[in-house]
Short mmCIF file of C-alpha atoms and ligand atoms in Angstrom, two decimals:
data_model
loop_
_atom_site.label_atom_id
_atom_site.label_comp_id
_atom_site.label_asym_id
_atom_site.label_seq_id
_atom_site.Cartn_x
_atom_site.Cartn_y
_atom_site.Cartn_z
CA UNK A 1 -18.09 29.59 -5.92
CA UNK A 2 -19.12 29.91 -2.61
CA UNK A 3 -20.06 26.06 -1.41
CA UNK A 4 -23.82 26.25 0.21
CA UNK A 5 -24.59 25.45 3.77
CA UNK A 6 -27.00 22.82 2.63
CA UNK A 7 -27.88 20.05 -0.40
CA UNK A 8 -30.13 17.20 -0.85
CA UNK A 9 -27.46 14.81 -1.75
CA UNK A 10 -23.63 15.01 -0.29
CA UNK A 11 -21.15 13.07 -2.77
CA UNK A 12 -18.09 11.98 -1.47
CA UNK A 13 -15.32 11.68 -4.37
CA UNK A 14 -15.54 13.08 -7.36
CA UNK A 15 -14.15 9.96 -9.49
CA UNK A 16 -16.42 8.44 -12.28
CA UNK A 17 -18.96 7.13 -10.00
CA UNK A 18 -19.28 10.63 -7.65
CA UNK A 19 -19.40 12.52 -11.18
CA UNK A 20 -21.77 10.45 -12.98
CA UNK A 21 -23.93 10.21 -10.18
CA UNK A 22 -24.07 14.27 -9.41
CA UNK A 23 -24.88 14.64 -12.91
CA UNK A 24 -27.52 12.16 -13.15
CA UNK A 25 -29.35 13.82 -10.30
CA UNK A 26 -29.20 17.29 -11.07
CA UNK A 27 -29.96 16.63 -14.16
CA UNK A 28 -33.12 15.12 -12.53
CA UNK A 29 -33.34 18.50 -10.19
CA UNK A 30 -31.83 16.82 -7.22
CA UNK A 31 -28.94 19.13 -5.61
CA UNK A 32 -25.82 17.84 -5.30
CA UNK A 33 -22.14 18.88 -4.00
CA UNK A 34 -19.15 17.04 -4.91
CA UNK A 35 -16.09 16.75 -2.48
CA UNK A 36 -13.11 15.57 -3.68
CA UNK A 37 -9.70 15.31 -1.96
CA UNK A 38 -7.16 15.64 -4.81
CA UNK A 39 -7.01 18.46 -7.78
CA UNK A 40 -8.90 18.04 -11.13
CA UNK A 41 -5.70 17.75 -13.06
CA UNK A 42 -4.67 15.07 -10.04
CA UNK A 43 -7.72 12.44 -10.98
CA UNK A 44 -7.44 12.77 -14.76
CA UNK A 45 -3.80 12.00 -13.94
CA UNK A 46 -5.02 8.56 -13.13
CA UNK A 47 -4.80 6.25 -15.81
CA UNK A 48 -7.14 3.23 -15.48
CA UNK A 49 -9.90 1.57 -17.73
CA UNK A 50 -10.67 1.35 -21.09
CA UNK A 51 -13.77 -1.18 -22.03
CA UNK A 52 -17.13 0.33 -21.50
CA UNK A 53 -20.56 -1.87 -21.64
CA UNK A 54 -23.32 -0.36 -23.27
CA UNK A 55 -25.26 0.46 -20.01
CA UNK A 56 -22.06 2.56 -19.06
CA UNK A 57 -22.02 4.23 -22.34
CA UNK A 58 -26.09 4.91 -22.00
CA UNK A 59 -25.18 5.93 -18.47
CA UNK A 60 -23.04 8.53 -20.01
CA UNK A 61 -25.20 9.30 -22.87
CA UNK A 62 -28.56 10.56 -20.23
CA UNK A 63 -25.65 12.56 -18.39
CA UNK A 64 -24.91 14.47 -21.27
CA UNK A 65 -21.86 13.08 -21.91
CA UNK A 66 -22.47 11.10 -25.24
CA UNK A 67 -21.24 13.71 -27.51
CA UNK A 68 -17.76 12.83 -27.72
CA UNK A 69 -17.80 9.38 -27.10
CA UNK A 70 -19.91 8.97 -29.92
CA UNK A 71 -17.27 10.65 -31.81
CA UNK A 72 -14.43 8.89 -30.62
CA UNK A 73 -15.21 6.07 -29.20
CA UNK A 74 -13.86 3.01 -30.63
CA UNK A 75 -16.61 0.20 -31.05
CA UNK A 76 -15.47 -3.48 -30.92
CA UNK A 77 -17.13 -6.19 -31.78
CA UNK A 78 -14.42 -9.13 -30.60
CA UNK A 79 -11.58 -9.51 -28.90
CA UNK A 80 -8.64 -11.77 -29.11
CA UNK A 81 -7.00 -14.55 -26.71
CA UNK A 82 -3.59 -15.83 -27.27
CA UNK A 83 -1.80 -18.79 -26.04
CA UNK A 84 -0.21 -21.58 -27.11
CA UNK A 85 1.72 -19.45 -29.78
CA UNK A 86 -1.82 -18.87 -31.40
CA UNK A 87 -4.28 -16.30 -31.33
CA UNK A 88 -8.14 -16.78 -31.25
CA UNK A 89 -10.63 -14.54 -32.05
CA UNK A 90 -13.63 -14.58 -29.89
CA UNK A 91 -16.68 -12.65 -31.71
CA UNK A 92 -18.58 -10.88 -29.35
CA UNK A 93 -20.97 -8.82 -31.23
CA UNK A 94 -22.12 -12.50 -33.17
CA UNK A 95 -22.12 -14.34 -29.40
CA UNK A 96 -24.17 -12.20 -27.96
CA UNK A 97 -26.81 -11.09 -30.78
CA UNK A 98 -25.10 -8.03 -31.49
CA UNK A 99 -23.66 -6.36 -28.48
CA UNK A 100 -20.59 -4.36 -28.67
CA UNK A 101 -18.28 -2.54 -26.30
CA UNK A 102 -16.62 0.45 -26.68
CA UNK A 103 -13.01 1.81 -25.86
CA UNK A 104 -12.88 4.60 -24.59
CA UNK A 105 -10.67 5.88 -22.04
CA UNK A 106 -11.67 6.15 -18.01
CA UNK A 107 -9.39 9.81 -18.48
CA UNK A 108 -11.93 11.00 -20.95
CA UNK A 109 -14.80 9.70 -19.03
CA UNK A 110 -13.83 11.90 -16.23
CA UNK A 111 -12.91 14.75 -18.11
CA UNK A 112 -16.41 15.17 -19.85
CA UNK A 113 -18.36 14.61 -16.99
CA UNK A 114 -16.29 17.39 -15.34
CA UNK A 115 -17.17 19.60 -17.94
CA UNK A 116 -20.17 18.68 -17.69
CA UNK A 117 -20.53 19.47 -14.07
CA UNK A 118 -18.97 22.83 -14.87
CA UNK A 119 -21.41 23.43 -17.49
CA UNK A 120 -24.31 23.58 -15.58
CA UNK A 121 -22.67 25.51 -12.23
CA UNK A 122 -23.13 22.73 -10.04
CA UNK A 123 -20.70 22.75 -7.04
CA UNK A 124 -17.54 20.54 -6.76
CA UNK A 125 -14.90 20.99 -4.03
CA UNK A 126 -11.46 20.18 -5.18
CA UNK A 127 -9.18 19.53 -2.13
CA UNK A 128 -11.28 18.76 0.38
CA UNK A 129 -8.55 17.43 2.88
CA UNK A 130 -9.90 15.41 5.85
CA UNK A 131 -13.09 14.56 4.99
CA UNK A 132 -15.87 13.94 8.26
CA UNK A 133 -19.44 12.04 8.24
CA UNK A 134 -20.74 12.98 10.68
CA UNK A 135 -24.38 11.72 12.35
CA UNK A 136 -25.11 9.19 9.63
CA UNK A 137 -27.83 7.43 12.02
CA UNK A 138 -29.88 10.45 12.13
CA UNK A 139 -32.32 12.06 9.38
CA UNK A 140 -30.31 15.23 9.20
CA UNK A 141 -26.26 13.91 8.75
CA UNK A 142 -23.85 16.28 7.46
CA UNK A 143 -20.17 16.27 6.05
CA UNK A 144 -17.39 18.37 7.12
CA UNK A 145 -13.74 19.32 5.75
CA UNK A 146 -10.60 21.68 5.54
CA UNK A 147 -9.96 23.60 3.26
CA UNK A 148 -7.69 26.83 3.08
CA UNK A 149 -7.01 26.41 6.70
CA UNK A 150 -11.07 25.87 7.59
CA UNK A 151 -13.42 23.37 8.74
CA UNK A 152 -16.47 23.73 6.39
CA UNK A 153 -19.63 21.98 7.19
CA UNK A 154 -21.98 21.00 4.62
CA UNK A 155 -25.65 19.51 5.64
CA UNK A 156 -27.61 17.24 4.13
CA UNK A 157 -30.16 14.57 3.52
CA UNK A 158 -28.04 11.63 2.19
CA UNK A 159 -24.32 10.98 1.81
CA UNK A 160 -23.28 9.25 -1.10
CA UNK A 161 -19.65 7.53 -0.70
CA UNK A 162 -17.93 7.03 -4.36
CA UNK A 163 -14.80 7.81 -2.61
CA UNK A 164 -12.77 4.45 -3.87
CA UNK A 165 -11.18 2.00 -2.05
CA UNK A 166 -9.29 3.80 0.45
CA UNK A 167 -11.57 6.20 0.70
CA UNK A 168 -13.10 7.73 4.20
CA UNK A 169 -16.99 6.88 3.38
CA UNK A 170 -16.45 2.83 4.16
CA UNK A 171 -14.45 3.47 7.12
CA UNK A 172 -17.32 5.74 8.86
CA UNK A 173 -19.28 3.00 9.21
CA UNK A 174 -18.91 1.04 12.19
CA UNK A 175 -17.12 -2.32 12.05
CA UNK A 176 -20.55 -4.42 13.16
CA UNK A 177 -22.39 -2.99 10.44
CA UNK A 178 -20.42 -4.25 7.03
CA UNK A 179 -19.01 -7.11 6.21
CA UNK A 180 -15.96 -7.75 3.87
CA UNK A 181 -15.39 -10.16 1.73
CA UNK A 182 -11.91 -10.19 -0.09
CA UNK A 183 -9.24 -11.86 -2.33
CA UNK A 184 -5.79 -11.15 -2.56
CA UNK A 185 -3.28 -12.18 -6.17
CA UNK A 186 -0.20 -13.16 -5.86
CA UNK A 187 0.53 -10.61 -8.68
CA UNK A 188 0.48 -6.89 -9.89
CA UNK A 189 -0.24 -5.77 -13.60
CA UNK A 190 2.60 -3.15 -15.26
CA UNK A 191 0.78 -0.71 -17.50
CA UNK A 192 2.62 1.52 -20.29
CA UNK A 193 0.98 3.58 -22.47
CA UNK A 194 2.88 5.00 -25.44
CA UNK A 195 1.79 6.86 -29.09
CA UNK A 196 2.37 4.45 -31.19
CA UNK A 197 -0.09 2.53 -33.48
CA UNK A 198 -2.77 0.21 -32.05
CA UNK A 199 -4.08 -3.09 -32.67
CA UNK A 200 -7.52 -3.53 -33.93
CA UNK A 201 -9.27 -5.32 -31.13
CA UNK A 202 -7.60 -6.54 -27.46
CA UNK A 203 -5.78 -9.64 -27.06
CA UNK A 204 -5.92 -11.30 -23.75
CA UNK A 205 -2.54 -13.06 -23.71
CA UNK A 206 -1.84 -16.26 -21.17
CA UNK A 207 1.44 -17.33 -21.53
CA UNK A 208 3.95 -19.44 -19.18
CA UNK A 209 6.26 -16.19 -18.60
CA UNK A 210 2.99 -14.64 -17.05
CA UNK A 211 -0.42 -12.56 -17.97
CA UNK A 212 -0.23 -10.20 -21.35
CA UNK A 213 -2.80 -7.92 -22.62
CA UNK A 214 -2.99 -5.32 -25.38
CA UNK A 215 -5.25 -2.97 -25.48
CA UNK A 216 -5.84 0.67 -26.99
CA UNK A 217 -6.84 4.51 -26.24
CA UNK A 218 -7.48 5.41 -30.17
CA UNK A 219 -5.47 4.61 -32.92
CA UNK A 220 -2.55 6.42 -32.19
CA UNK A 221 -2.59 5.64 -28.83
CA UNK A 222 -1.47 2.24 -26.91
CA UNK A 223 -1.68 0.66 -23.54
CA UNK A 224 -0.29 -2.62 -22.47
CA UNK A 225 -0.06 -4.43 -19.61
CA UNK A 226 2.04 -7.75 -18.45
CA UNK A 227 2.00 -9.40 -15.27
CA UNK A 228 4.41 -8.94 -12.85
CA UNK A 229 5.40 -9.90 -8.85
CA UNK A 230 4.24 -7.84 -6.76
CA UNK A 231 7.51 -6.97 -5.34
CA UNK A 232 8.71 -5.48 -8.35
CA UNK A 233 8.99 -1.68 -9.43
CA UNK A 234 8.66 0.32 -12.26
CA UNK A 235 12.26 1.83 -12.13
CA UNK A 236 12.84 -2.20 -12.61
CA UNK A 237 11.09 -2.00 -15.91
CA UNK A 238 13.30 0.12 -18.42
CA UNK A 239 10.97 0.30 -22.09
CA UNK A 240 13.28 -2.09 -23.77
CA UNK A 241 12.54 -4.67 -20.96
CA UNK A 242 8.72 -4.06 -21.05
CA UNK A 243 8.74 -4.40 -24.91
CA UNK A 244 10.91 -7.31 -25.11
CA UNK A 245 8.56 -9.28 -22.18
CA UNK A 246 5.50 -8.23 -24.09
CA UNK A 247 6.08 -9.77 -27.32
CA UNK A 248 7.38 -12.88 -25.41
CA UNK A 249 4.17 -13.55 -24.02
CA UNK A 250 1.77 -12.91 -26.69
CA UNK A 251 1.65 -14.60 -30.01
CA UNK A 252 3.47 -14.21 -33.00
CA UNK A 253 1.15 -13.01 -35.62
CA UNK A 254 0.37 -10.11 -32.47
CA UNK A 255 4.17 -9.78 -31.95
CA UNK A 256 4.71 -8.97 -35.88
CA UNK A 257 2.04 -6.11 -35.61
CA UNK A 258 3.12 -4.47 -32.18
CA UNK A 259 4.96 -1.05 -33.09
CA UNK A 260 6.92 -0.30 -29.93
CA UNK A 261 8.10 3.31 -28.86
CA UNK A 262 9.11 5.41 -26.01
CA UNK A 263 6.55 5.06 -22.86
CA UNK A 264 4.50 7.96 -21.63
CA UNK A 265 3.34 6.91 -18.54
CA UNK A 266 4.38 3.57 -16.86
CA UNK A 267 2.67 2.48 -13.13
CA UNK A 268 1.81 -1.41 -11.13
CA UNK A 269 -1.41 -1.90 -10.19
CA UNK A 270 -1.92 -4.96 -7.75
CA UNK A 271 -4.98 -7.35 -7.84
CA UNK A 272 -7.41 -7.28 -5.57
CA UNK A 273 -11.13 -8.94 -5.89
CA UNK A 274 -13.00 -7.23 -2.44
CA UNK A 275 -16.96 -7.02 -1.69
CA UNK A 276 -18.25 -4.55 1.51
CA UNK A 277 -21.86 -5.72 2.20
CA UNK A 278 -24.59 -4.57 2.54
CA UNK A 279 -24.33 -0.97 0.79
CA UNK A 280 -26.02 1.37 2.79
CA UNK A 281 -25.67 2.67 6.26
CA UNK A 282 -28.48 4.75 7.42
CA UNK A 283 -28.18 8.07 5.35
CA UNK A 284 -24.53 6.62 3.84
CA UNK A 285 -24.85 4.71 0.41
CA UNK A 286 -21.55 3.05 -0.97
CA UNK A 287 -20.89 3.00 -4.67
CA UNK A 288 -18.31 1.90 -7.27
CA UNK A 289 -14.85 1.29 -5.68
CA UNK A 290 -16.09 2.41 -2.03
CA UNK A 291 -18.11 -0.60 -1.96
CA UNK A 292 -16.09 -3.29 -4.53
CA UNK A 293 -12.83 -4.01 -6.34
CA UNK A 294 -12.60 -6.83 -9.26
CA UNK A 295 -9.11 -7.47 -10.91
CA UNK A 296 -8.92 -5.43 -14.05
CA UNK A 297 -8.80 -8.75 -16.42
CA UNK A 298 -12.81 -8.74 -16.62
CA UNK A 299 -12.50 -5.03 -17.29
CA UNK A 300 -15.56 -4.35 -15.38
CA UNK A 301 -14.78 -1.86 -12.41
CA UNK A 302 -15.92 1.62 -14.07
CA UNK A 303 -18.99 -0.41 -15.68
CA UNK A 304 -19.99 -1.60 -12.24
CA UNK A 305 -19.64 1.95 -10.69
CA UNK A 306 -21.69 3.04 -13.53
CA UNK A 307 -24.24 0.53 -12.93
CA UNK A 308 -24.35 1.04 -9.13
CA UNK A 309 -24.80 4.82 -9.74
CA UNK A 310 -27.72 3.90 -12.32
CA UNK A 311 -29.37 1.84 -9.05
CA UNK A 312 -28.65 4.28 -6.49
CA UNK A 313 -29.55 7.35 -8.69
CA UNK A 314 -33.21 5.83 -9.36
CA UNK A 315 -33.39 5.32 -5.15
CA UNK A 316 -32.69 9.25 -5.53
CA UNK A 317 -34.72 10.33 -8.11
CA UNK A 318 -38.16 8.23 -6.40
CA UNK A 319 -37.24 9.36 -3.33
CA UNK A 320 -37.52 13.14 -4.24
CA UNK A 321 -39.67 12.97 -6.85
CA UNK A 322 -42.57 10.20 -5.85
CA UNK A 323 -41.62 10.09 -2.31
CA UNK A 324 -41.33 6.36 -2.53
CA UNK A 325 -38.62 4.64 -0.89
CA UNK A 326 -38.68 1.43 -2.36
CA UNK A 327 -35.88 1.96 -4.88
CA UNK A 328 -33.71 3.36 -2.19
CA UNK A 329 -34.48 0.27 0.27
CA UNK A 330 -33.72 -2.29 -2.32
CA UNK A 331 -30.04 -0.50 -3.54
CA UNK A 332 -27.74 -2.49 -1.72
CA UNK A 333 -29.26 -6.19 -2.76
CA UNK A 334 -30.09 -5.22 -6.37
CA UNK A 335 -26.67 -3.40 -6.82
CA UNK A 336 -25.07 -6.27 -5.24
CA UNK A 337 -26.71 -9.40 -7.17
CA UNK A 338 -24.68 -7.44 -10.23
CA UNK A 339 -21.24 -7.07 -8.79
CA UNK A 340 -21.35 -10.46 -7.19
CA UNK A 341 -21.77 -11.54 -11.28
CA UNK A 342 -18.93 -9.36 -12.31
CA UNK A 343 -16.64 -10.32 -9.26
CA UNK A 344 -17.10 -13.91 -10.44
CA UNK A 345 -16.63 -12.94 -13.86
CA UNK A 346 -13.52 -10.89 -13.10
CA UNK A 347 -11.99 -13.95 -10.99
CA UNK A 348 -12.60 -16.44 -14.04
CA UNK A 349 -10.83 -14.41 -16.05
CA UNK A 350 -8.20 -13.77 -14.08
CA UNK A 351 -7.42 -17.33 -13.08
CA UNK A 352 -8.02 -18.41 -17.01
CA UNK A 353 -5.41 -16.37 -18.20
CA UNK A 354 -2.49 -15.61 -15.20
CA UNK A 355 -0.17 -17.98 -14.13
CA UNK A 356 0.01 -18.35 -10.23
CA UNK A 357 3.47 -18.97 -8.27
CA UNK A 358 3.62 -21.70 -5.67
CA UNK A 359 0.78 -24.00 -7.25
CA UNK A 360 0.57 -27.40 -7.56
CA UNK A 361 1.55 -29.57 -11.14
CA UNK A 362 -2.16 -29.92 -11.53
CA UNK A 363 -3.54 -26.32 -11.98
CA UNK A 364 -1.83 -25.42 -14.60
CA UNK A 365 -2.94 -28.66 -17.06
CA UNK A 366 -6.49 -27.59 -15.77
CA UNK A 367 -5.85 -24.24 -17.25
CA UNK A 368 -4.55 -25.34 -20.67
CA UNK A 369 -8.09 -27.63 -20.58
CA UNK A 370 -9.97 -24.78 -19.93
CA UNK A 371 -8.56 -22.89 -22.54
CA UNK A 372 -9.04 -25.37 -24.79
CA UNK A 373 -12.19 -25.92 -23.67
CA UNK A 374 -12.62 -22.17 -24.52
CA UNK A 375 -11.25 -21.82 -28.24
CA UNK A 376 -13.24 -25.18 -29.30
CA UNK A 377 -16.71 -24.63 -27.92
CA UNK A 378 -19.04 -21.76 -28.97
CA UNK A 379 -21.08 -22.51 -25.59
CA UNK A 380 -18.08 -21.74 -23.85
CA UNK A 381 -17.06 -18.57 -25.65
CA UNK A 382 -20.80 -17.23 -25.22
CA UNK A 383 -20.08 -17.10 -21.69
CA UNK A 384 -17.17 -15.43 -22.00
CA UNK A 385 -19.01 -12.79 -24.47
CA UNK A 386 -21.86 -12.32 -22.77
CA UNK A 387 -20.25 -11.18 -19.16
CA UNK A 388 -17.67 -9.23 -21.14
CA UNK A 389 -20.59 -7.10 -22.45
CA UNK A 390 -22.06 -6.65 -19.32
CA UNK A 391 -24.91 -8.70 -17.82
CA UNK A 392 -28.74 -6.81 -18.12
CA UNK A 393 -29.17 -4.11 -15.18
P1 RFL B 401 -12.05 6.42 -7.99
O1 RFL B 401 -11.86 6.44 -9.68
O2 RFL B 401 -11.10 5.74 -7.75
O3 RFL B 401 -12.68 7.87 -7.55
C1 RFL B 401 -12.69 7.75 -6.40
C2 RFL B 401 -12.37 9.41 -5.95
O4 RFL B 401 -12.80 9.89 -4.81
C3 RFL B 401 -11.53 10.48 -4.32
N1 RFL B 401 -11.41 10.09 -2.24
C4 RFL B 401 -11.55 11.23 -1.60
N2 RFL B 401 -12.16 12.10 -1.60
C5 RFL B 401 -12.17 12.97 -0.45
N3 RFL B 401 -12.60 12.15 0.38
C6 RFL B 401 -12.38 11.45 0.65
N4 RFL B 401 -11.40 11.13 1.61
C7 RFL B 401 -11.37 10.85 -0.37
N5 RFL B 401 -10.82 9.39 -0.22
C8 RFL B 401 -10.46 9.32 -2.15
C9 RFL B 401 -10.24 10.52 -4.89
O5 RFL B 401 -9.25 11.25 -5.07
C10 RFL B 401 -11.00 9.77 -6.63
O6 RFL B 401 -11.06 11.00 -7.02
O7 RFL B 401 -13.61 5.35 -7.98
P2 RFL B 401 -14.66 5.51 -8.56
O8 RFL B 401 -15.40 6.46 -9.00
O9 RFL B 401 -15.49 4.37 -8.03
O10 RFL B 401 -14.53 4.47 -10.13
C11 RFL B 401 -13.94 3.09 -10.21
C12 RFL B 401 -12.83 3.09 -11.29
O11 RFL B 401 -11.85 4.26 -11.21
C13 RFL B 401 -12.48 1.81 -11.48
O12 RFL B 401 -13.04 0.77 -10.92
C14 RFL B 401 -11.61 1.42 -12.85
O13 RFL B 401 -10.79 2.35 -13.00
C15 RFL B 401 -11.18 -0.28 -12.48
N6 RFL B 401 -10.64 -0.48 -13.92
C16 RFL B 401 -11.60 -0.97 -14.97
N7 RFL B 401 -12.54 -0.51 -15.00
C17 RFL B 401 -13.19 -1.18 -16.16
O14 RFL B 401 -14.52 -1.12 -16.22
N8 RFL B 401 -12.43 -1.30 -16.92
C18 RFL B 401 -10.59 -1.50 -17.41
O15 RFL B 401 -11.03 -1.69 -18.18
C19 RFL B 401 -10.34 -1.23 -16.38
N9 RFL B 401 -9.70 -1.03 -16.12
C20 RFL B 401 -9.15 -0.47 -13.53
C21 RFL B 401 -8.13 -0.79 -15.03
C22 RFL B 401 -8.38 -0.11 -12.72
C23 RFL B 401 -6.58 -0.14 -12.85
N10 RFL B 401 -6.39 0.23 -11.77
C24 RFL B 401 -5.31 0.90 -11.78
C25 RFL B 401 -6.38 -0.40 -10.26
C26 RFL B 401 -6.88 -0.92 -15.30
C27 RFL B 401 -6.30 -0.72 -14.06
C28 RFL B 401 -5.02 -0.54 -14.31
C1 PHB B 402 -7.05 -0.81 -20.29
O1 PHB B 402 -7.26 -0.62 -21.65
O2 PHB B 402 -6.90 0.08 -19.76
C2 PHB B 402 -7.75 -2.42 -20.16
C3 PHB B 402 -8.43 -3.28 -21.17
C4 PHB B 402 -8.96 -4.60 -21.25
C5 PHB B 402 -8.66 -4.85 -19.60
C6 PHB B 402 -7.90 -4.21 -18.80
C7 PHB B 402 -7.87 -2.73 -18.85
O3 PHB B 402 -9.80 -6.18 -18.66
#
C-alpha cells in the first residue's frame, strides 16, 4: 500500500496507545497514518500488561475490538493480598459498587487493534527507521522516516507521540519546554509465562525475600513475577530456581495451588515512575508511555494509555467535527490530573508490597502496620479497590 503524502493526524508508534488512537479517529472519519519502528511480530512479541479497567474495555469496544475481548477476557471480581503466611481477599466488586477488572493480555489487545486497523484499510508503516519530526511550531508539521533506503515525508495537521518511553516524540521537544519527574526503584520484576493451569484470581504477595505476583492470561496460561535485584540477568534464573523462589514468597495455600512447568517466556523489567509535563508542544501531543511510566504493581500503564487516548481523541474529534479546540487545549491538564492519581496509586502499591534494600529498621515495621491495617479495615480496602478498578475519567 503506498503511503499518502498527507494525513490529518500522524501517529508515531503502533503500541496500544497509537493503535487505539488511530482506530477511534478513523472510525470518526479522521485520517491517520501510523509509523512504527519495529515489525508487527516484534510488537506482538512483547509480553506486558494483563489487567484492563472498565474504561479500557469500553474504549476497545468503541474501537471495534470488543468481540474477542468479551469472549475470552476473564472478568475478575476480587484480588488476593498475601503476607505473613496468609491469603487475604479484597472484594473489588463489593467494595466499588459492582466494578470489575478484565484479565486480557496486552498482546491480544494489540493483535485485535492491528486487525481492526487492517480491516478498515488504514495506513500503518512498519519498520519505519529514523523517524524525525519537523516544523512542530508551524501549522504545517511533518514527519519523515527511512524505509527501503529512501527517506519518506508525510505532511499532517497534528502529530501524536505514542512511541513509548524510549521514543523520538518526547525527545523532539526542546528541553526548556518540557519538565520531567522521575523515581527509579532499586529492583526489577522477573516475569515468567508458562502454559500451566492458572489461579482463579491474582495474588499480590509481600514477603521478606521480596514481592511476588501470580497472574494469568487464560485458565491454562499463567503469568508469574518475582522481585529481583537490578543486577540480575535472566540466565541466572533457571525455571526451577524461579518456581522455588515464587513458592517461598506466596502463602502456603497459594503455593499449594500453583502448578509449575516449563517457561515459554522469561524477562526482567526495571521499575520506574515518570511523568513529563506538559503533554503538548505546539502541534505535538504525547500519550501513553511516551508521556509517563508507572511501576507495574498497580496494573495502570496500559489503562493510562487508554485514558490519555480517550481525552486526546475527544480533542481531535471536536477540532475536526465542531471546529472547537477547547478539548484539545485542555488535553494536557485533563490527562495529567488522572495520570498523577495513577502514579500515586502505583507508587503506593509498590512501596507497600516490595522489600527495599538499604532502608532503616523503621520502614519494614511501618510496612507491616500498613498491611495489617489494610486487611483489617474495609475503608482501607475500599481505597485500594477504587483505585484498582480505575478512577473516573
Ligand atoms: P508501547 O507499548 O511502548 O508502544 C510504543 C510503540 O512505539 C514504537 N516506537 C517507535 N516507533 C517509531 N519511531 C520511533 N522512534 C519509535 N520508538 C518507539 C515502539 O516500537 C512501540 O511499538 O507504549 P504505549 O502504546 O504507550 O503502551 C503502554 C503500555 O505498553 C504499558 O504502559 C504497559 O505495558 C505497562 N504494563 C501494564 N499496564 C497495565 O495497564 N496493566 C498491567 O497489568 C501492566 N503490566 C506493564 C505490565 C509493563 C510491564 N513492562 C515490561 C514494562 C507488566 C510489565 C512487566
Ligand atoms: C500481568 O498479568 O502481567 C500483570 C497483572 C497485574 C499487574 C502487573 C502485571 O499489577
